[in-house]
CSV table of C-alpha atoms in Angstrom, one decimal:
chain,number,residue,atom,x,y,z
D,1,UNK,CA,49.9,17.5,-55.4
D,2,UNK,CA,47.9,20.3,-56.8
D,3,UNK,CA,48.3,24.0,-57.4
D,4,UNK,CA,47.8,26.3,-54.5
D,5,UNK,CA,45.3,29.2,-54.4
D,6,UNK,CA,47.4,31.7,-56.3
D,7,UNK,CA,48.2,29.1,-59.0
D,8,UNK,CA,44.5,28.2,-59.4
D,9,UNK,CA,43.5,31.8,-59.5
D,10,UNK,CA,46.0,32.5,-62.3
D,11,UNK,CA,44.9,29.4,-64.2
D,12,UNK,CA,41.3,30.4,-64.3
D,13,UNK,CA,42.1,34.1,-65.0
D,14,UNK,CA,44.1,32.9,-68.0
D,15,UNK,CA,41.3,30.7,-69.2
D,16,UNK,CA,38.8,33.7,-68.9
D,17,UNK,CA,41.3,36.0,-70.7
D,18,UNK,CA,41.8,33.5,-73.5
D,19,UNK,CA,38.0,33.1,-74.0
D,20,UNK,CA,37.6,36.9,-74.4
D,21,UNK,CA,40.7,37.1,-76.6
D,22,UNK,CA,39.3,34.3,-78.8
D,23,UNK,CA,36.0,36.0,-79.3
D,24,UNK,CA,37.7,39.2,-80.3
D,25,UNK,CA,40.0,37.2,-82.6
D,26,UNK,CA,37.0,35.5,-84.3
D,27,UNK,CA,35.3,38.9,-84.7
D,28,UNK,CA,38.4,40.6,-86.3
D,29,UNK,CA,39.1,37.6,-88.5
D,30,UNK,CA,35.5,37.2,-89.6
D,31,UNK,CA,34.9,40.8,-90.4
D,32,UNK,CA,38.2,41.0,-92.3
D,33,UNK,CA,37.4,37.9,-94.4
D,34,UNK,CA,33.9,39.2,-95.0
D,35,UNK,CA,35.2,42.5,-96.3
D,36,UNK,CA,37.9,40.7,-98.3
D,37,UNK,CA,35.6,38.1,-99.9
D,38,UNK,CA,32.3,39.9,-100.1
D,39,UNK,CA,31.1,40.4,-103.7
D,40,UNK,CA,30.5,44.1,-102.9
D,41,UNK,CA,34.1,44.8,-101.9
D,42,UNK,CA,36.2,42.1,-103.6
D,43,UNK,CA,36.7,44.2,-106.7
D,44,UNK,CA,38.7,46.8,-104.7
D,45,UNK,CA,41.5,44.3,-104.0
D,46,UNK,CA,41.7,43.5,-107.8
D,47,UNK,CA,42.5,47.1,-108.7
D,48,UNK,CA,46.3,47.6,-108.4
D,49,UNK,CA,46.0,51.4,-107.8
D,50,UNK,CA,43.9,50.8,-104.6
D,51,UNK,CA,46.2,48.2,-103.1
D,52,UNK,CA,47.7,50.8,-100.8
D,53,UNK,CA,44.5,52.5,-99.9
D,54,UNK,CA,43.4,52.8,-96.2
D,55,UNK,CA,40.5,50.4,-96.8
D,56,UNK,CA,42.7,47.6,-98.2
D,57,UNK,CA,45.3,48.1,-95.4
D,58,UNK,CA,42.6,48.1,-92.7
D,59,UNK,CA,41.1,44.8,-94.0
D,60,UNK,CA,44.6,43.2,-94.2
D,61,UNK,CA,45.3,44.3,-90.6
D,62,UNK,CA,42.0,42.9,-89.4
D,63,UNK,CA,42.7,39.5,-91.0
D,64,UNK,CA,46.3,39.3,-89.8
D,65,UNK,CA,45.4,40.5,-86.2
D,66,UNK,CA,42.5,38.1,-85.9
D,67,UNK,CA,44.7,35.2,-87.1
D,68,UNK,CA,47.5,36.1,-84.7
D,69,UNK,CA,45.1,36.4,-81.8
D,70,UNK,CA,43.6,33.0,-82.5
D,71,UNK,CA,47.1,31.4,-82.7
D,72,UNK,CA,48.0,33.0,-79.3
D,73,UNK,CA,44.8,31.8,-77.8
D,74,UNK,CA,45.4,28.2,-78.9
D,75,UNK,CA,48.7,28.1,-77.0
D,76,UNK,CA,47.2,29.9,-73.9
D,77,UNK,CA,44.1,27.7,-73.6
D,78,UNK,CA,46.0,24.5,-74.2
D,79,UNK,CA,48.7,25.4,-71.7
D,80,UNK,CA,46.3,26.7,-69.0
D,81,UNK,CA,43.7,23.9,-69.3
D,82,UNK,CA,46.2,21.1,-69.6
D,83,UNK,CA,48.9,22.7,-67.4
D,84,UNK,CA,51.6,22.4,-70.1
D,85,UNK,CA,54.6,24.4,-69.3
D,86,UNK,CA,56.0,24.5,-72.8
D,87,UNK,CA,52.7,25.9,-74.3
D,88,UNK,CA,52.5,28.5,-71.5
D,89,UNK,CA,56.1,29.6,-72.2
D,90,UNK,CA,55.3,30.1,-75.9
D,91,UNK,CA,52.0,31.9,-74.9
D,92,UNK,CA,53.9,34.3,-72.5
D,93,UNK,CA,56.4,35.2,-75.3
D,94,UNK,CA,53.7,35.9,-77.8
D,95,UNK,CA,51.6,38.0,-75.4
D,96,UNK,CA,54.8,39.9,-74.4
D,97,UNK,CA,55.4,40.8,-78.1
D,98,UNK,CA,51.7,41.8,-78.5
D,99,UNK,CA,51.9,44.0,-75.3
D,100,UNK,CA,55.1,45.7,-76.6
D,101,UNK,CA,53.4,46.2,-80.0
D,102,UNK,CA,50.3,47.8,-78.4
D,103,UNK,CA,52.4,50.3,-76.4
D,104,UNK,CA,54.6,51.2,-79.5
D,105,UNK,CA,51.5,51.6,-81.7
D,106,UNK,CA,49.8,53.8,-79.1
D,107,UNK,CA,52.9,56.1,-78.9
D,108,UNK,CA,53.3,56.2,-82.7
D,109,UNK,CA,49.6,56.9,-83.2
D,110,UNK,CA,49.8,59.8,-80.8
D,111,UNK,CA,53.0,61.1,-82.4
D,112,UNK,CA,51.6,60.9,-85.9
D,113,UNK,CA,48.0,61.8,-85.0
D,114,UNK,CA,47.5,64.2,-88.0
D,115,UNK,CA,48.5,61.5,-90.5
D,116,UNK,CA,46.5,58.8,-88.7
D,117,UNK,CA,43.4,61.0,-88.5
D,118,UNK,CA,43.7,61.6,-92.3
D,119,UNK,CA,44.1,57.8,-92.9
D,120,UNK,CA,40.9,57.1,-90.9
D,121,UNK,CA,39.1,59.8,-92.8
D,122,UNK,CA,40.3,58.1,-96.0
D,123,UNK,CA,39.0,54.8,-94.8
D,124,UNK,CA,35.6,56.4,-94.1
D,125,UNK,CA,35.6,57.9,-97.6
D,126,UNK,CA,36.3,54.4,-99.1
D,127,UNK,CA,33.3,52.9,-97.2
D,128,UNK,CA,31.1,55.9,-98.3
D,129,UNK,CA,32.1,55.3,-102.0
D,130,UNK,CA,31.3,51.6,-101.7
D,131,UNK,CA,27.9,52.4,-100.2
D,132,UNK,CA,27.1,54.7,-103.1
D,133,UNK,CA,28.2,52.2,-105.7
D,134,UNK,CA,26.4,49.1,-104.4
D,135,UNK,CA,24.1,50.1,-101.5
D,136,UNK,CA,25.4,47.4,-99.2
D,137,UNK,CA,23.0,47.4,-96.2
D,138,UNK,CA,25.8,46.4,-93.8
D,139,UNK,CA,28.0,49.3,-94.9
D,140,UNK,CA,24.8,51.5,-94.7
D,141,UNK,CA,24.3,50.5,-91.0
D,142,UNK,CA,28.0,51.2,-90.3
D,143,UNK,CA,27.7,54.7,-91.9
D,144,UNK,CA,24.6,55.4,-90.0
D,145,UNK,CA,26.3,54.5,-86.7
D,146,UNK,CA,29.3,56.7,-87.6
D,147,UNK,CA,27.1,59.6,-88.6
D,148,UNK,CA,25.0,59.4,-85.5
D,149,UNK,CA,28.0,59.0,-83.2
D,150,UNK,CA,29.9,62.0,-84.7
D,151,UNK,CA,26.7,63.9,-85.7
D,152,UNK,CA,27.9,64.5,-89.3
D,153,UNK,CA,26.5,63.9,-92.7
D,154,UNK,CA,28.5,62.3,-95.5
D,155,UNK,CA,31.4,63.8,-97.3
D,156,UNK,CA,29.6,67.1,-98.2
D,157,UNK,CA,27.6,67.9,-95.1
D,158,UNK,CA,24.9,69.4,-97.2
D,159,UNK,CA,21.7,67.3,-96.8
D,160,UNK,CA,20.1,68.7,-100.0
D,161,UNK,CA,22.8,67.3,-102.3
D,162,UNK,CA,24.1,64.5,-100.0
D,163,UNK,CA,23.6,61.2,-101.8
D,164,UNK,CA,23.8,59.1,-98.6
D,165,UNK,CA,21.4,61.4,-96.7
D,166,UNK,CA,19.4,58.4,-95.5
D,167,UNK,CA,22.3,57.5,-93.2
D,168,UNK,CA,22.6,61.0,-91.8
D,169,UNK,CA,21.2,62.0,-88.3
D,170,UNK,CA,18.3,64.4,-87.8
D,171,UNK,CA,19.5,68.0,-88.0
D,172,UNK,CA,19.6,70.0,-84.8
D,173,UNK,CA,17.9,73.3,-85.6
D,174,UNK,CA,17.1,75.2,-88.8
D,175,UNK,CA,20.7,75.8,-89.9
D,176,UNK,CA,21.6,72.1,-89.9
D,177,UNK,CA,18.8,71.5,-92.4
D,178,UNK,CA,21.0,73.5,-94.8
D,179,UNK,CA,24.5,72.4,-93.8
D,180,UNK,CA,25.9,69.9,-91.3
D,181,UNK,CA,29.5,69.0,-90.4
D,182,UNK,CA,31.1,66.7,-93.1
D,183,UNK,CA,32.4,63.4,-91.7
D,184,UNK,CA,36.0,63.3,-93.1
D,185,UNK,CA,36.7,66.7,-91.4
D,186,UNK,CA,35.0,65.7,-88.2
D,187,UNK,CA,36.9,62.3,-88.1
D,188,UNK,CA,40.3,64.0,-88.5
D,189,UNK,CA,39.5,66.6,-85.9
D,190,UNK,CA,38.1,64.2,-83.4
D,191,UNK,CA,41.1,61.8,-83.7
D,192,UNK,CA,43.5,64.7,-83.2
D,193,UNK,CA,41.6,65.9,-80.1
D,194,UNK,CA,41.3,62.4,-78.7
D,195,UNK,CA,44.8,61.2,-79.6
D,196,UNK,CA,45.9,61.1,-75.9
D,197,UNK,CA,42.8,59.0,-75.1
D,198,UNK,CA,43.6,56.6,-77.9
D,199,UNK,CA,47.2,56.3,-76.7
D,200,UNK,CA,45.9,55.6,-73.2
D,201,UNK,CA,43.7,52.8,-74.6
D,202,UNK,CA,46.6,51.2,-76.4
D,203,UNK,CA,48.9,51.5,-73.3
D,204,UNK,CA,46.1,50.3,-71.1
D,205,UNK,CA,45.5,47.2,-73.3
D,206,UNK,CA,49.3,46.6,-73.2
D,207,UNK,CA,49.1,46.7,-69.4
D,208,UNK,CA,46.3,44.1,-69.4
D,209,UNK,CA,48.4,41.9,-71.6
D,210,UNK,CA,51.4,42.3,-69.3
D,211,UNK,CA,49.1,41.2,-66.4
D,212,UNK,CA,48.3,38.1,-68.4
D,213,UNK,CA,52.0,37.5,-68.8
D,214,UNK,CA,52.6,37.9,-65.0
D,215,UNK,CA,49.8,35.3,-64.4
D,216,UNK,CA,51.4,33.0,-66.9
D,217,UNK,CA,54.8,33.3,-65.2
D,218,UNK,CA,53.2,32.6,-61.8
D,219,UNK,CA,51.4,29.5,-63.1
D,220,UNK,CA,54.6,28.2,-64.8
D,221,UNK,CA,56.5,28.6,-61.5
D,222,UNK,CA,53.7,26.8,-59.6
D,223,UNK,CA,53.7,23.9,-62.2
D,224,UNK,CA,57.5,23.5,-62.1
D,225,UNK,CA,57.2,23.4,-58.3
D,226,UNK,CA,54.5,20.7,-58.5
D,227,UNK,CA,56.5,18.7,-61.0
D,228,UNK,CA,59.6,18.9,-58.7
D,229,UNK,CA,57.6,17.7,-55.7
D,230,UNK,CA,56.1,14.8,-57.7
D,231,UNK,CA,59.6,13.8,-59.0
D,232,UNK,CA,61.0,14.0,-55.5
D,233,UNK,CA,58.2,11.9,-54.1
D,234,UNK,CA,58.6,9.1,-56.6
D,235,UNK,CA,62.4,9.2,-56.2
D,236,UNK,CA,62.0,8.7,-52.5
D,237,UNK,CA,59.4,5.9,-52.9
D,238,UNK,CA,61.3,3.9,-55.5
């Protein structure tokens, strides 16, 4: 006695969801560990005054989030692939908590958009200072991406005196050869103007997680039904 079409659909959707979730978890966990253990950034975590900085907090969140995602995936994949009801129940509880956290974080980020924007700008400034101190090529690529995406140039915005000018985009017009927007100010402004979109992304992600929970509940219901039918069959036979 096997699952019906709806049950099989939910099973394979959960497997696909967990594969994507696992990849994201490995990325977050790997990037967090690299930033924590890299010789170029390890010293920051050994300075007590910087333990509450945006950079240290962001790295800690990356490691913790990646680890939690991998733990959740282990229950989800085991439960879906082996049709284990207990594992699926644990998975549904954990994903429900993550979905609620996503929605709450989105609302809080929107409500405190000024403070969050300043924290992101502080995180950028920490990366910028690291690049100037050790010239890490990976951080340089990251800064180049940020500068080109936001069309800004370092912390000063003045190419003539900007020490990380190699990471800055090409100026648009004569005046931008003299002065360009500085990145901390642009980051804070952009987050404030896009706060509603950020909240929408968090809430949308929460909705996707809730969809996974619904699929899990449907699969659990189908599995219980199958187990009951199997039990009834062997009870009648023997």
